Every structure is written in C-alpha cells, then in structure tokens.
Amino acid sequence: MRLYDSKTASVRPLEPVVPGKVGIYLCGATVQGSPHVGHLRAAVSFDTLIRWLRRSGYQVTYVRNVTDIDDKILAKSAEAGWDWWAWAYRYEREFTSAYDALGVQAPTYEPRATGHIPDQIDLVRRLVASGHAYDDGAGNVYFDVHSQPDYGSLTRQRLADMRTTEDEAQIDATVEAGKRDPRDFALWKAAKPGEPATASWDSPWGRGRPGWHLECSAMSRRYLGDEFDIHGGGIDLRFPHHENEQAQSHGAGWAFARMWVHNAWVTTKGEKMSKSLGNVLSLKALTRDHPAVAVRWALSTVHHRSAIEWGPETLDNAASAWTRFSGFVSRAVEAVGEAGPEEIAIPADGLPGAFREAMDDDLNVAGALAVAHEHLKAGNVALDSGDAEAVRREQVLVRSMLDVLGLDPASPQWRGQAGIGGSAGADEHAALDALVRSLIAERAEARAAKDWSRADALRDRLAGAGVLVADGRDGATWSLS
C-alpha cells in the first residue's frame, strides 16, 4: 500500500514499524460545540483507511483523541453559564452520536486530554531537563523552537519566515509575555484569575493546564510507543499543531510518526466550512431530508486529499448514487437470498484486482468505485436474465467492495435505509414502491408547475411515513428512514 506523506510531499509505501501491524493516531474533536460535516470528514476518511488496512490483513491500533480542555471550551462554557467539563462532555457525546450515525467504527482507544495530565507533565519535565523548554517563573513553560534543528520540517517552512508558532485563536497576552522569542510556543499555561479552579492542575511550575499541542505527543506515545506508523488529521492542523507536536516529540527523543496523512477540507463556495463563516451544516440538519448514508456517501467517495465543495445538490447526488447500489442489493437479496457477513468479508487479495490496485494507490476511491460500478452493471444484467449464480456472485462482490467504504446496503448500519431485512416480502415491497412512486410522480408534476408548496407538502407527507425522497439528475429516488 502507498500513501501520500505530507511531510515529504510524496506518495510512499507503507512500511510499518512492526510488520503486519499499523498504529494510527488521529487528531479528534475539540469538543467546544456541535459537529458539522467539516469536522466529520477526517473521521470518515480515516475510517475508510482503517477498513482497507484491516481487509488487507493488518492488525490496526487506532487512537483518536478528545480535546476536552481548551481556551475555547472555557470561554464558551463560561458565556453559557455551564461548568466547562459538562460543556465538553455534552459535545463529546454529540460527536460520538454523529460518528455512530455515519457508521464510523470506534477507535481502539479514545483518550481525553484531561485523563492524561500526568503524562503531559512528565513530557514537559523531560523537555525542560533536556534544554528544549524553559519556564518564565510565572507558571508558564515554553518550547524553545531554536533548540530543535528540524523545526519547520513537517510543513517545509523556515523559522526565520515565521511570526508565531501559536494558533491565532490561542494567542494570549499573559502567556506571550513570558516568551524569550515570540515564535516559542506554550507547553504549560499558568492558571488565570477568573478561570474555574477545576480547570487547572498542580505541576512543578504551579497550578495550570497543558497547552493545546502537548496532549497529542503525550497520548500518542502512551498508546502507540516512541514511534508509530501514521499520524492523521485535517490539513488545517499541519501548522502549527502538528509541527509543534513533532517538535515536542523529537525534542523528547522519540521518533514519533513515520508518515503524515492529511485530509482536505469541506468547502462551501470555495471557503473552508467553519463556525466563523456562518456556513455550518450539522448532521441533524442534513439528515432531515436525506438518509445519513447519503452524508456518508458524500464524504467517503471523494479522494481524501481533494476538497469537497458542499452545495445544494451534494446530498441529492449522493443519495441517488447510493440508491442505485442499494436497489441492486435489495433486488439481489430478494432473488437469491442474502449473503452472510463471512461471505462479504473477502480479503483484499480476493477482491477484483483493479479495485485492490486503486485502494492501494493512496486510497483512490474514485477508481475503486468505478470497479464497483462495473460489477453493479453485471449484477443488474444477471438479474434481468435470471442468472441466479451470477446474481449471487455480484451481490457478494459489490457488497464487499462497498463495505470497504463503509457503505454496504445490507450491513446492520444501513439495511433499514436500503429496505432490506424488513418484515415485508417482495409483493408487499412492490406494492409500497407503487404507492410511493405515485406520490413522487405527483410531486414531480407540482415541481414542474412550480407549485412549491404542494411539492413540499407531498415530500413532508412521505417523510412523515418514514419515506425519504432524494432528487437527482435521473429523477427522484426513495428509501426508508
């Protein structure tokens, strides 16, 4: 398998520290507010990577952290009148619910920053002792960027060209005051007047809390060791967060990450999706008119290094594409029975060669989907001709390939949205299909006449009965919610 390594700006072979095993650390959520699709893209992208690695025979240890103490969390919780830890836990649960709704597999470990304060203090001690860090006598400790010769190597920048190595949102006049050089960054922050007493911990430098970057260095080492295979995250985290993580870990004498894999943004009108732009699309809002699987499809089927331009038709197109596959799988199950989980779990070397080559080539999901489409067509031809053996074979191959992308229509995650495995038989399903399509036809007529209120009323009527309608270039399709 080959992956694009952000540090070297090249596609490189995956060469695990321990043959047959892969350790992955993904920067997870800072739980300051509700998740939107921009946040969820990294989790879905790495879920696809992990599914493929496991299908390829690797034993994967996957760590995704939760940042539950942070300047933004303290500020927002105080503004809302909440305890900071309750505020953080509220949104941690929202993120977990969103991951579950999209079929993202749980990590091997999901450590919280507040659960690893001793590890972080030990790392700061180590950096101070080795001359890579210093304290200002006021309870703050900083990393001396000049002490680390390879500082800037991850993002291929010169220190002389930098103004700061802190995230703009984390810059604090009190903390900045103790720096020998404005480009040094905070490892430990002294407790400030007015902050909750529960938001600080005892340390050799006084009461305080860790800087933003410290937790990931400490926790990746705790669960994956001094050196591990892949560090991941959104491309916006490369600097300063990941650059500073690498500096801390190298300063501590750890080899740290062998390879850096970053996913691109979700954009709206060319701009990164963020709260500050006011273009947030929450999962709850997105799934009012579309099934959650359409969101998964939209996030899973674009190359992880390509930006996803999110627009009005994004979910319509995703739902339409998924319905073509789920419709085939539903018909195949009715015709020849459902292939069991053990049949679907085909090892990578048993899947079509072109699919395997695409996935091994930096997770080329577009190329992999093209192969799945070929087998979808073959399956539909087999259904039309009544070739039961071919129908069974193509059901297994199509579902197995989709399962790598977390999109198998007959999986426990999605079977209800695909209309598979319900109590209704083929005749009942056909009757339901006829009734729904008659209402969809009425809605199409209303839309053609620009009678939007009637069109919306028909859609809401269907939604109230648990039927989700997706509009696509080839017309409207439906699925059960």
Tab-separated table of C-alpha atoms in Angstrom:
chain	number	residue	atom	x	y	z
A	1	MET	CA	0.000	0.000	0.000
A	2	ARG	CA	1.153	3.543	-0.833
A	3	LEU	CA	0.014	6.738	0.875
A	4	TYR	CA	0.742	10.412	0.311
A	5	ASP	CA	3.035	11.603	3.093
A	6	SER	CA	2.515	15.306	3.777
A	7	LYS	CA	5.992	15.716	5.232
A	8	THR	CA	7.837	14.547	2.142
A	9	ALA	CA	5.087	15.651	-0.288
A	10	SER	CA	5.296	12.269	-1.973
A	11	VAL	CA	3.418	9.001	-2.270
A	12	ARG	CA	5.377	6.459	-0.264
A	13	PRO	CA	4.991	2.775	0.540
A	14	LEU	CA	3.551	1.982	3.942
A	15	GLU	CA	6.355	0.297	5.888
A	16	PRO	CA	5.077	-0.430	9.410
A	17	VAL	CA	7.322	-0.248	12.447
A	18	VAL	CA	6.148	-3.779	13.288
A	19	PRO	CA	5.414	-5.918	10.212
A	20	GLY	CA	1.732	-6.812	9.962
A	21	LYS	CA	0.667	-4.118	12.450
A	22	VAL	CA	-0.247	-0.463	11.898
A	23	GLY	CA	-0.512	2.189	14.597
A	24	ILE	CA	-2.568	5.275	13.714
A	25	TYR	CA	-3.102	8.456	15.713
A	26	LEU	CA	-5.834	10.821	14.516
A	27	CYS	CA	-6.397	14.261	15.995
A	28	GLY	CA	-10.019	14.125	17.095
A	29	ALA	CA	-12.507	16.765	18.128
A	30	THR	CA	-12.040	19.775	20.335
A	31	VAL	CA	-15.445	19.434	21.949
A	32	GLN	CA	-16.432	23.098	22.102
A	33	GLY	CA	-19.630	22.821	20.036
A	34	SER	CA	-21.740	20.627	17.769
A	35	PRO	CA	-20.115	18.711	14.913
A	36	HIS	CA	-20.638	19.642	11.273
A	37	VAL	CA	-19.605	17.754	8.135
A	38	GLY	CA	-16.290	19.582	8.054
A	39	HIS	CA	-15.418	18.018	11.411
A	40	LEU	CA	-16.688	14.610	10.385
A	41	ARG	CA	-14.703	14.317	7.186
A	42	ALA	CA	-11.485	13.255	8.920
A	43	ALA	CA	-13.267	10.530	10.902
A	44	VAL	CA	-14.915	9.142	7.747
A	45	SER	CA	-11.714	9.376	5.670
A	46	PHE	CA	-9.674	7.506	8.258
A	47	ASP	CA	-12.463	5.003	8.791
A	48	THR	CA	-12.085	4.058	5.118
A	49	LEU	CA	-8.305	3.761	5.519
A	50	ILE	CA	-8.663	1.577	8.590
A	51	ARG	CA	-11.275	-0.662	6.946
A	52	TRP	CA	-8.943	-1.188	3.991
A	53	LEU	CA	-5.902	-1.872	6.172
A	54	ARG	CA	-7.827	-4.465	8.149
A	55	ARG	CA	-9.203	-6.017	4.961
A	56	SER	CA	-5.597	-6.176	3.753
A	57	GLY	CA	-4.660	-8.275	6.767
A	58	TYR	CA	-3.110	-5.648	9.036
A	59	GLN	CA	-3.752	-5.538	12.770
A	60	VAL	CA	-4.631	-1.873	13.356
A	61	THR	CA	-4.368	0.052	16.616
A	62	TYR	CA	-6.312	3.252	16.099
A	63	VAL	CA	-6.175	6.136	18.573
A	64	ARG	CA	-8.458	9.175	18.204
A	65	ASN	CA	-8.196	11.723	21.000
A	66	VAL	CA	-10.751	14.077	22.540
A	67	THR	CA	-9.560	17.580	23.441
A	68	ASP	CA	-11.777	18.357	26.422
A	69	ILE	CA	-9.824	21.267	27.958
A	70	ASP	CA	-9.082	24.287	25.834
A	71	ASP	CA	-9.326	28.104	25.784
A	72	LYS	CA	-12.417	27.943	23.544
A	73	ILE	CA	-14.157	25.420	25.798
A	74	LEU	CA	-13.526	27.591	28.844
A	75	ALA	CA	-14.747	30.736	27.091
A	76	LYS	CA	-17.892	29.219	25.589
A	77	SER	CA	-18.919	27.352	28.724
A	78	ALA	CA	-18.479	30.484	30.843
A	79	GLU	CA	-20.561	32.504	28.398
A	80	ALA	CA	-23.342	29.890	28.542
A	81	GLY	CA	-23.165	29.540	32.329
A	82	TRP	CA	-22.088	25.876	32.227
A	83	ASP	CA	-19.342	24.027	34.059
A	84	TRP	CA	-16.572	23.618	31.482
A	85	TRP	CA	-16.362	19.857	31.939
A	86	ALA	CA	-20.130	19.429	31.487
A	87	TRP	CA	-19.993	21.584	28.359
A	88	ALA	CA	-17.165	19.457	26.939
A	89	TYR	CA	-18.919	16.183	27.751
A	90	ARG	CA	-22.156	17.380	26.164
A	91	TYR	CA	-20.431	17.926	22.824
A	92	GLU	CA	-18.240	14.849	23.136
A	93	ARG	CA	-21.470	12.846	23.204
A	94	GLU	CA	-22.761	14.735	20.168
A	95	PHE	CA	-19.621	13.828	18.247
A	96	THR	CA	-19.949	10.185	19.287
A	97	SER	CA	-23.580	10.132	18.133
A	98	ALA	CA	-22.567	11.647	14.795
A	99	TYR	CA	-19.793	9.062	14.312
A	100	ASP	CA	-22.264	6.292	15.081
A	101	ALA	CA	-24.881	7.719	12.714
A	102	LEU	CA	-22.357	7.670	9.860
A	103	GLY	CA	-21.143	4.146	10.565
A	104	VAL	CA	-17.679	5.213	11.730
A	105	GLN	CA	-16.057	2.341	13.600
A	106	ALA	CA	-14.999	3.051	17.175
A	107	PRO	CA	-11.272	3.627	17.730
A	108	THR	CA	-9.200	1.144	19.669
A	109	TYR	CA	-8.618	3.872	22.261
A	110	GLU	CA	-10.235	7.303	22.615
A	111	PRO	CA	-8.246	9.131	25.298
A	112	ARG	CA	-9.205	12.514	26.737
A	113	ALA	CA	-6.684	15.268	27.356
A	114	THR	CA	-7.870	15.646	30.957
A	115	GLY	CA	-7.304	11.941	31.576
A	116	HIS	CA	-3.586	12.200	30.766
A	117	ILE	CA	-2.339	15.199	32.747
A	118	PRO	CA	0.466	13.201	34.465
A	119	ASP	CA	1.759	12.038	31.060
A	120	GLN	CA	1.796	15.636	29.839
A	121	ILE	CA	3.586	16.934	32.937
A	122	ASP	CA	6.193	14.175	32.557
A	123	LEU	CA	6.791	15.259	28.960
A	124	VAL	CA	7.247	18.895	29.966
A	125	ARG	CA	9.709	17.830	32.681
A	126	ARG	CA	11.648	15.833	30.070
A	127	LEU	CA	11.806	18.785	27.690
A	128	VAL	CA	12.944	21.185	30.415
A	129	ALA	CA	15.637	18.748	31.551
A	130	SER	CA	16.946	18.320	28.007
A	131	GLY	CA	17.128	22.064	27.370
A	132	HIS	CA	14.262	22.206	24.897
A	133	ALA	CA	11.909	24.078	27.240
A	134	TYR	CA	12.015	26.794	29.895
A	135	ASP	CA	9.667	28.367	32.430
A	136	ASP	CA	9.083	32.075	32.926
A	137	GLY	CA	8.818	31.957	36.712
A	138	ALA	CA	5.126	32.828	36.495
A	139	GLY	CA	3.865	29.291	35.943
A	140	ASN	CA	4.182	29.146	32.144
A	141	VAL	CA	6.504	26.765	30.299
A	142	TYR	CA	7.522	27.198	26.664
A	143	PHE	CA	9.172	25.125	23.969
A	144	ASP	CA	12.329	26.766	22.619
A	145	VAL	CA	11.930	26.359	18.857
A	146	HIS	CA	15.573	27.318	18.237
A	147	SER	CA	16.657	24.272	20.255
A	148	GLN	CA	15.109	21.851	17.725
A	149	PRO	CA	17.129	21.827	14.478
A	150	ASP	CA	14.332	20.242	12.401
A	151	TYR	CA	11.639	22.713	13.470
A	152	GLY	CA	9.600	23.559	10.380
A	153	SER	CA	10.474	20.347	8.558
A	154	LEU	CA	6.919	18.961	8.604
A	155	THR	CA	5.472	21.936	6.749
A	156	ARG	CA	8.720	22.781	4.914
A	157	GLN	CA	8.988	26.277	6.395
A	158	ARG	CA	11.940	28.326	7.636
A	159	LEU	CA	11.769	29.544	11.208
A	160	ALA	CA	13.084	32.915	10.048
A	161	ASP	CA	9.926	33.372	7.956
A	162	MET	CA	7.537	32.718	10.851
A	163	ARG	CA	5.902	35.364	13.002
A	164	THR	CA	4.410	32.960	15.564
A	165	THR	CA	4.063	29.224	16.094
A	166	GLU	CA	0.803	29.527	18.032
A	167	ASP	CA	-2.680	29.185	16.615
A	168	GLU	CA	-4.122	32.686	16.266
A	169	ALA	CA	-7.101	31.724	18.462
A	170	GLN	CA	-4.754	30.551	21.234
A	171	ILE	CA	-2.626	33.707	21.499
A	172	ASP	CA	-2.924	35.216	24.957
A	173	ALA	CA	-1.121	38.372	26.070
A	174	THR	CA	-0.412	36.965	29.534
A	175	VAL	CA	1.181	33.823	28.139
A	176	GLU	CA	3.036	35.683	25.377
A	177	ALA	CA	4.682	37.969	27.933
A	178	GLY	CA	6.961	35.250	29.282
A	179	LYS	CA	8.438	34.098	25.969
A	180	ARG	CA	12.091	34.615	25.120
A	181	ASP	CA	11.126	34.551	21.456
A	182	PRO	CA	7.598	35.188	20.114
A	183	ARG	CA	7.946	32.057	17.994
A	184	ASP	CA	8.262	29.782	21.030
A	185	PHE	CA	5.032	28.024	21.946
A	186	ALA	CA	3.315	27.244	25.235
A	187	LEU	CA	3.642	23.789	26.735
A	188	TRP	CA	2.045	24.616	30.086
A	189	LYS	CA	-0.177	27.601	30.890
A	190	ALA	CA	-0.467	29.113	34.351
A	191	ALA	CA	-3.950	29.309	35.841
A	192	LYS	CA	-5.519	32.732	35.331
A	193	PRO	CA	-7.707	34.727	37.739
A	194	GLY	CA	-11.356	34.161	36.980
A	195	GLU	CA	-10.894	30.700	35.458
A	196	PRO	CA	-12.560	27.773	37.275
A	197	ALA	CA	-10.319	26.114	39.869
A	198	THR	CA	-11.264	22.762	38.345
A	199	ALA	CA	-9.641	23.779	35.047
A	200	SER	CA	-6.105	23.640	36.465
A	201	TRP	CA	-3.820	21.002	37.938
A	202	ASP	CA	-0.814	21.010	40.261
A	203	SER	CA	2.535	20.906	38.499
A	204	PRO	CA	6.205	21.661	39.278
A	205	TRP	CA	5.564	25.156	37.845
A	206	GLY	CA	2.383	25.837	39.797
A	207	ARG	CA	-1.317	25.360	39.081
A	208	GLY	CA	-2.084	25.354	35.378
A	209	ARG	CA	-3.146	23.349	32.376
A	210	PRO	CA	-1.493	21.967	29.257
A	211	GLY	CA	-1.077	23.909	26.036
A	212	TRP	CA	-3.027	22.694	23.025
A	213	HIS	CA	-0.264	20.652	21.367
A	214	LEU	CA	1.067	18.795	24.390
A	215	GLU	CA	-1.704	16.214	24.758
A	216	CYS	CA	-1.199	14.572	21.366
A	217	SER	CA	2.511	13.976	21.861
A	218	ALA	CA	1.887	12.505	25.314
A	219	MET	CA	-1.094	10.341	24.356
A	220	SER	CA	0.291	9.001	21.074
A	221	ARG	CA	3.353	7.816	22.955
A	222	ARG	CA	1.222	6.306	25.742
A	223	TYR	CA	-0.812	4.140	23.349
A	224	LEU	CA	1.451	3.691	20.309
A	225	GLY	CA	5.013	3.979	21.630
A	226	ASP	CA	8.014	6.153	20.770
A	227	GLU	CA	7.497	5.549	17.046
A	228	PHE	CA	4.316	4.720	15.178
A	229	ASP	CA	3.182	4.470	11.586
A	230	ILE	CA	0.612	7.129	10.674
A	231	HIS	CA	-0.383	10.460	12.192
A	232	GLY	CA	-3.525	11.932	10.651
A	233	GLY	CA	-5.817	14.903	10.752
A	234	GLY	CA	-7.311	17.717	8.744
A	235	ILE	CA	-4.912	19.657	6.542
A	236	ASP	CA	-5.572	22.806	8.593
A	237	LEU	CA	-3.828	21.152	11.560
A	238	ARG	CA	-0.463	20.833	9.815
A	239	PHE	CA	0.666	24.173	11.190
A	240	PRO	CA	1.073	24.966	13.941
A	241	HIS	CA	-0.481	21.969	15.697
A	242	HIS	CA	1.266	19.061	14.003
A	243	GLU	CA	4.525	20.949	13.528
A	244	ASN	CA	4.600	21.602	17.272
A	245	GLU	CA	3.652	18.032	18.125
A	246	GLN	CA	6.587	16.782	16.074
A	247	ALA	CA	8.969	19.285	17.696
A	248	GLN	CA	7.933	18.233	21.213
A	249	SER	CA	8.220	14.546	20.460
A	250	HIS	CA	11.552	14.839	18.666
A	251	GLY	CA	12.808	17.042	21.496
A	252	ALA	CA	11.865	14.264	23.923
A	253	GLY	CA	13.954	11.835	21.883
A	254	TRP	CA	11.053	9.991	20.266
A	255	ALA	CA	10.996	9.116	16.572
A	256	PHE	CA	7.239	9.874	16.532
A	257	ALA	CA	5.252	9.472	13.283
A	258	ARG	CA	6.729	7.725	10.257
A	259	MET	CA	4.095	9.110	7.901
A	260	TRP	CA	1.700	12.070	7.962
A	261	VAL	CA	-1.684	11.719	6.232
A	262	HIS	CA	-3.948	14.754	5.979
A	263	ASN	CA	-7.444	15.068	4.577
A	264	ALA	CA	-8.640	18.164	2.724
A	265	TRP	CA	-11.450	20.487	3.771
A	266	VAL	CA	-15.139	20.517	3.106
A	267	THR	CA	-15.795	23.874	1.475
A	268	THR	CA	-18.832	25.982	0.678
A	269	LYS	CA	-18.432	28.481	-2.143
A	270	GLY	CA	-14.713	27.783	-2.061
A	271	GLU	CA	-14.266	28.616	1.630
A	272	LYS	CA	-13.401	26.187	4.418
A	273	MET	CA	-16.500	25.183	6.343
A	274	SER	CA	-16.285	26.670	9.829
A	275	LYS	CA	-18.380	28.278	12.524
A	276	SER	CA	-16.781	31.666	11.889
A	277	LEU	CA	-18.027	31.714	8.297
A	278	GLY	CA	-21.566	31.007	9.396
A	279	ASN	CA	-21.914	28.141	6.905
A	280	VAL	CA	-22.141	25.291	9.345
A	281	LEU	CA	-24.122	22.252	8.229
A	282	SER	CA	-24.887	19.988	11.174
A	283	LEU	CA	-25.578	16.299	10.728
A	284	LYS	CA	-29.010	16.780	12.284
A	285	ALA	CA	-29.912	19.398	9.680
A	286	LEU	CA	-28.507	17.362	6.802
A	287	THR	CA	-30.484	14.254	7.707
A	288	ARG	CA	-33.881	15.973	7.857
A	289	ASP	CA	-34.380	15.420	4.139
A	290	HIS	CA	-31.785	12.736	3.373
A	291	PRO	CA	-30.719	9.483	4.997
A	292	ALA	CA	-27.465	9.511	6.951
A	293	VAL	CA	-25.975	7.125	4.409
A	294	ALA	CA	-26.131	9.919	1.803
A	295	VAL	CA	-23.876	12.022	4.043
A	296	ARG	CA	-21.506	9.072	4.408
A	297	TRP	CA	-21.516	8.588	0.633
A	298	ALA	CA	-20.728	12.261	0.008
A	299	LEU	CA	-17.804	12.145	2.465
A	300	SER	CA	-16.477	8.688	1.522
A	301	THR	CA	-16.399	8.738	-2.251
A	302	VAL	CA	-14.155	11.757	-2.840
A	303	HIS	CA	-10.372	11.332	-2.531
A	304	HIS	CA	-9.260	12.255	0.963
A	305	ARG	CA	-6.812	14.858	-0.365
A	306	SER	CA	-9.438	16.566	-2.536
A	307	ALA	CA	-11.683	19.293	-1.157
A	308	ILE	CA	-15.407	18.546	-1.133
A	309	GLU	CA	-17.421	21.503	-2.407
A	310	TRP	CA	-20.684	21.218	-0.489
A	311	GLY	CA	-23.681	22.634	-2.309
A	312	PRO	CA	-27.455	22.243	-2.638
A	313	GLU	CA	-27.178	19.114	-4.819
A	314	THR	CA	-24.418	17.330	-2.892
A	315	LEU	CA	-26.731	15.061	-0.920
A	316	ASP	CA	-29.224	14.643	-3.764
A	317	ASN	CA	-26.456	13.260	-5.967
A	318	ALA	CA	-25.031	11.115	-3.162
A	319	ALA	CA	-28.433	9.633	-2.312
A	320	SER	CA	-29.120	8.924	-5.980
A	321	ALA	CA	-25.782	7.131	-6.407
A	322	TRP	CA	-26.248	5.054	-3.273
A	323	THR	CA	-29.813	4.163	-4.249
A	324	ARG	CA	-28.548	2.611	-7.484
A	325	PHE	CA	-26.359	0.267	-5.451
A	326	SER	CA	-28.838	-0.356	-2.647
A	327	GLY	CA	-31.570	-1.050	-5.202
A	328	PHE	CA	-29.451	-3.726	-6.831
A	329	VAL	CA	-28.545	-5.290	-3.488
A	330	SER	CA	-32.202	-5.283	-2.398
A	331	ARG	CA	-33.302	-6.980	-5.629
A	332	ALA	CA	-30.433	-9.470	-5.410
A	333	VAL	CA	-31.322	-10.408	-1.846
A	334	GLU	CA	-34.948	-10.940	-2.852
A	335	ALA	CA	-33.908	-13.047	-5.850
A	336	VAL	CA	-31.216	-15.331	-4.402
A	337	GLY	CA	-31.069	-14.671	-0.655
A	338	GLU	CA	-28.719	-12.585	1.421
A	339	ALA	CA	-25.001	-13.341	1.517
A	340	GLY	CA	-23.776	-13.655	5.098
A	341	PRO	CA	-21.147	-11.471	6.797
A	342	GLU	CA	-18.471	-14.141	6.366
A	343	GLU	CA	-19.026	-14.128	2.590
A	344	ILE	CA	-18.838	-10.339	2.409
A	345	ALA	CA	-15.554	-10.141	4.336
A	346	ILE	CA	-13.473	-11.085	1.291
A	347	PRO	CA	-9.753	-10.487	1.959
A	348	ALA	CA	-8.161	-7.793	-0.177
A	349	ASP	CA	-6.397	-10.299	-2.401
A	350	GLY	CA	-9.751	-11.897	-3.247
A	351	LEU	CA	-11.331	-8.663	-4.494
A	352	PRO	CA	-11.120	-7.538	-8.136
A	353	GLY	CA	-7.540	-6.604	-8.984
A	354	ALA	CA	-8.402	-3.135	-10.270
A	355	PHE	CA	-10.292	-2.348	-7.040
A	356	ARG	CA	-7.361	-3.516	-4.942
A	357	GLU	CA	-4.865	-1.531	-7.010
A	358	ALA	CA	-6.970	1.630	-6.686
A	359	MET	CA	-7.298	1.347	-2.916
A	360	ASP	CA	-3.595	0.584	-2.519
A	361	ASP	CA	-2.798	3.702	-4.553
A	362	ASP	CA	-3.322	6.320	-1.830
A	363	LEU	CA	-6.956	5.261	-1.308
A	364	ASN	CA	-8.114	6.110	-4.830
A	365	VAL	CA	-11.809	5.705	-4.011
A	366	ALA	CA	-12.932	7.059	-7.394
A	367	GLY	CA	-11.045	4.300	-9.176
A	368	ALA	CA	-12.358	1.736	-6.700
A	369	LEU	CA	-15.954	2.913	-7.230
A	370	ALA	CA	-15.529	2.601	-10.991
A	371	VAL	CA	-14.821	-1.102	-10.458
A	372	ALA	CA	-17.848	-1.434	-8.173
A	373	HIS	CA	-19.993	0.195	-10.888
A	374	GLU	CA	-18.819	-2.411	-13.415
A	375	HIS	CA	-19.957	-5.192	-11.107
A	376	LEU	CA	-23.217	-3.351	-10.390
A	377	LYS	CA	-23.964	-3.373	-14.131
A	378	ALA	CA	-23.058	-7.058	-14.358
A	379	GLY	CA	-25.347	-7.788	-11.418
A	380	ASN	CA	-28.285	-5.970	-12.976
A	381	VAL	CA	-27.765	-7.843	-16.248
A	382	ALA	CA	-27.740	-11.110	-14.303
A	383	LEU	CA	-30.964	-10.154	-12.521
A	384	ASP	CA	-32.672	-9.337	-15.810
A	385	SER	CA	-31.553	-12.622	-17.369
A	386	GLY	CA	-32.399	-14.720	-14.314
A	387	ASP	CA	-28.812	-15.977	-13.842
A	388	ALA	CA	-29.014	-16.776	-10.126
A	389	GLU	CA	-25.379	-17.857	-9.808
A	390	ALA	CA	-24.136	-14.591	-11.325
A	391	VAL	CA	-26.549	-12.565	-9.178
A	392	ARG	CA	-25.170	-14.194	-6.053
A	393	ARG	CA	-21.568	-13.659	-7.166
A	394	GLU	CA	-22.093	-9.981	-8.000
A	395	GLN	CA	-24.038	-9.360	-4.781
A	396	VAL	CA	-21.064	-10.636	-2.810
A	397	LEU	CA	-18.508	-8.620	-4.773
A	398	VAL	CA	-20.490	-5.370	-4.834
A	399	ARG	CA	-21.318	-5.563	-1.133
A	400	SER	CA	-17.746	-6.474	-0.212
A	401	MET	CA	-16.324	-3.532	-2.135
A	402	LEU	CA	-18.900	-1.145	-0.680
A	403	ASP	CA	-18.180	-2.499	2.791
A	404	VAL	CA	-14.591	-1.280	2.442
A	405	LEU	CA	-16.091	2.211	2.075
A	406	GLY	CA	-18.499	1.641	4.979
A	407	LEU	CA	-21.448	1.617	2.562
A	408	ASP	CA	-22.741	-1.976	2.318
A	409	PRO	CA	-26.545	-1.576	1.941
A	410	ALA	CA	-27.239	-4.867	3.718
A	411	SER	CA	-24.966	-4.119	6.691
A	412	PRO	CA	-26.616	-3.687	10.107
A	413	GLN	CA	-25.813	0.027	9.789
A	414	TRP	CA	-27.708	0.672	6.554
A	415	ARG	CA	-30.115	-2.206	5.861
A	416	GLY	CA	-33.143	-0.300	7.145
A	417	GLN	CA	-32.379	2.653	4.884
A	418	ALA	CA	-31.989	0.231	1.968
A	419	GLY	CA	-35.318	-1.518	2.651
A	420	ILE	CA	-33.542	-4.812	3.308
A	421	GLY	CA	-34.474	-7.273	6.028
A	422	GLY	CA	-37.834	-5.820	6.975
A	423	SER	CA	-40.917	-7.874	7.658
A	424	ALA	CA	-42.451	-7.155	4.255
A	425	GLY	CA	-41.939	-9.656	1.465
A	426	ALA	CA	-41.394	-8.992	-2.218
A	427	ASP	CA	-45.096	-8.470	-3.013
A	428	GLU	CA	-45.561	-6.030	-0.146
A	429	HIS	CA	-42.412	-4.136	-1.146
A	430	ALA	CA	-43.664	-3.885	-4.732
A	431	ALA	CA	-46.991	-2.505	-3.504
A	432	LEU	CA	-45.235	0.064	-1.316
A	433	ASP	CA	-42.994	1.025	-4.227
A	434	ALA	CA	-46.021	1.626	-6.465
A	435	LEU	CA	-47.730	3.820	-3.865
A	436	VAL	CA	-44.610	5.856	-3.150
A	437	ARG	CA	-43.833	6.329	-6.832
A	438	SER	CA	-47.346	7.620	-7.481
A	439	LEU	CA	-46.791	10.333	-4.873
A	440	ILE	CA	-43.317	11.049	-6.261
A	441	ALA	CA	-44.913	11.485	-9.717
A	442	GLU	CA	-47.443	13.933	-8.233
A	443	ARG	CA	-44.598	15.821	-6.612
A	444	ALA	CA	-42.696	15.953	-9.909
A	445	GLU	CA	-45.760	17.444	-11.588
A	446	ALA	CA	-46.061	20.046	-8.836
A	447	ARG	CA	-42.377	20.952	-9.189
A	448	ALA	CA	-42.739	21.230	-12.962
A	449	ALA	CA	-45.657	23.624	-12.416
A	450	LYS	CA	-43.553	25.500	-9.817
A	451	ASP	CA	-46.169	24.716	-7.177
A	452	TRP	CA	-43.500	24.520	-4.478
A	453	SER	CA	-45.902	24.432	-1.524
A	454	ARG	CA	-47.642	21.311	-2.881
A	455	ALA	CA	-44.307	19.695	-3.752
A	456	ASP	CA	-43.034	20.324	-0.221
A	457	ALA	CA	-46.298	19.050	1.288
A	458	LEU	CA	-46.002	15.781	-0.658
A	459	ARG	CA	-42.387	15.370	0.413
A	460	ASP	CA	-43.329	16.024	4.048
A	461	ARG	CA	-46.197	13.541	3.750
A	462	LEU	CA	-43.775	10.872	2.607
A	463	ALA	CA	-41.238	11.819	5.278
A	464	GLY	CA	-43.953	11.534	7.922
A	465	ALA	CA	-44.495	7.947	6.807
A	466	GLY	CA	-40.769	7.205	7.083
A	467	VAL	CA	-40.013	7.569	3.360
A	468	LEU	CA	-37.075	9.770	2.366
A	469	VAL	CA	-37.043	11.226	-1.159
A	470	ALA	CA	-33.793	12.221	-2.884
A	471	ASP	CA	-33.770	14.300	-6.064
A	472	GLY	CA	-31.075	13.515	-8.614
A	473	ARG	CA	-30.256	14.110	-12.252
A	474	ASP	CA	-32.087	10.900	-13.191
A	475	GLY	CA	-35.196	11.772	-11.186
A	476	ALA	CA	-36.270	11.179	-7.610
A	477	THR	CA	-35.482	8.022	-5.641
A	478	TRP	CA	-36.797	6.882	-2.283
A	479	SER	CA	-35.620	4.919	0.728
A	480	LEU	CA	-36.936	4.078	4.169
A	481	SER	CA	-35.643	6.224	7.018
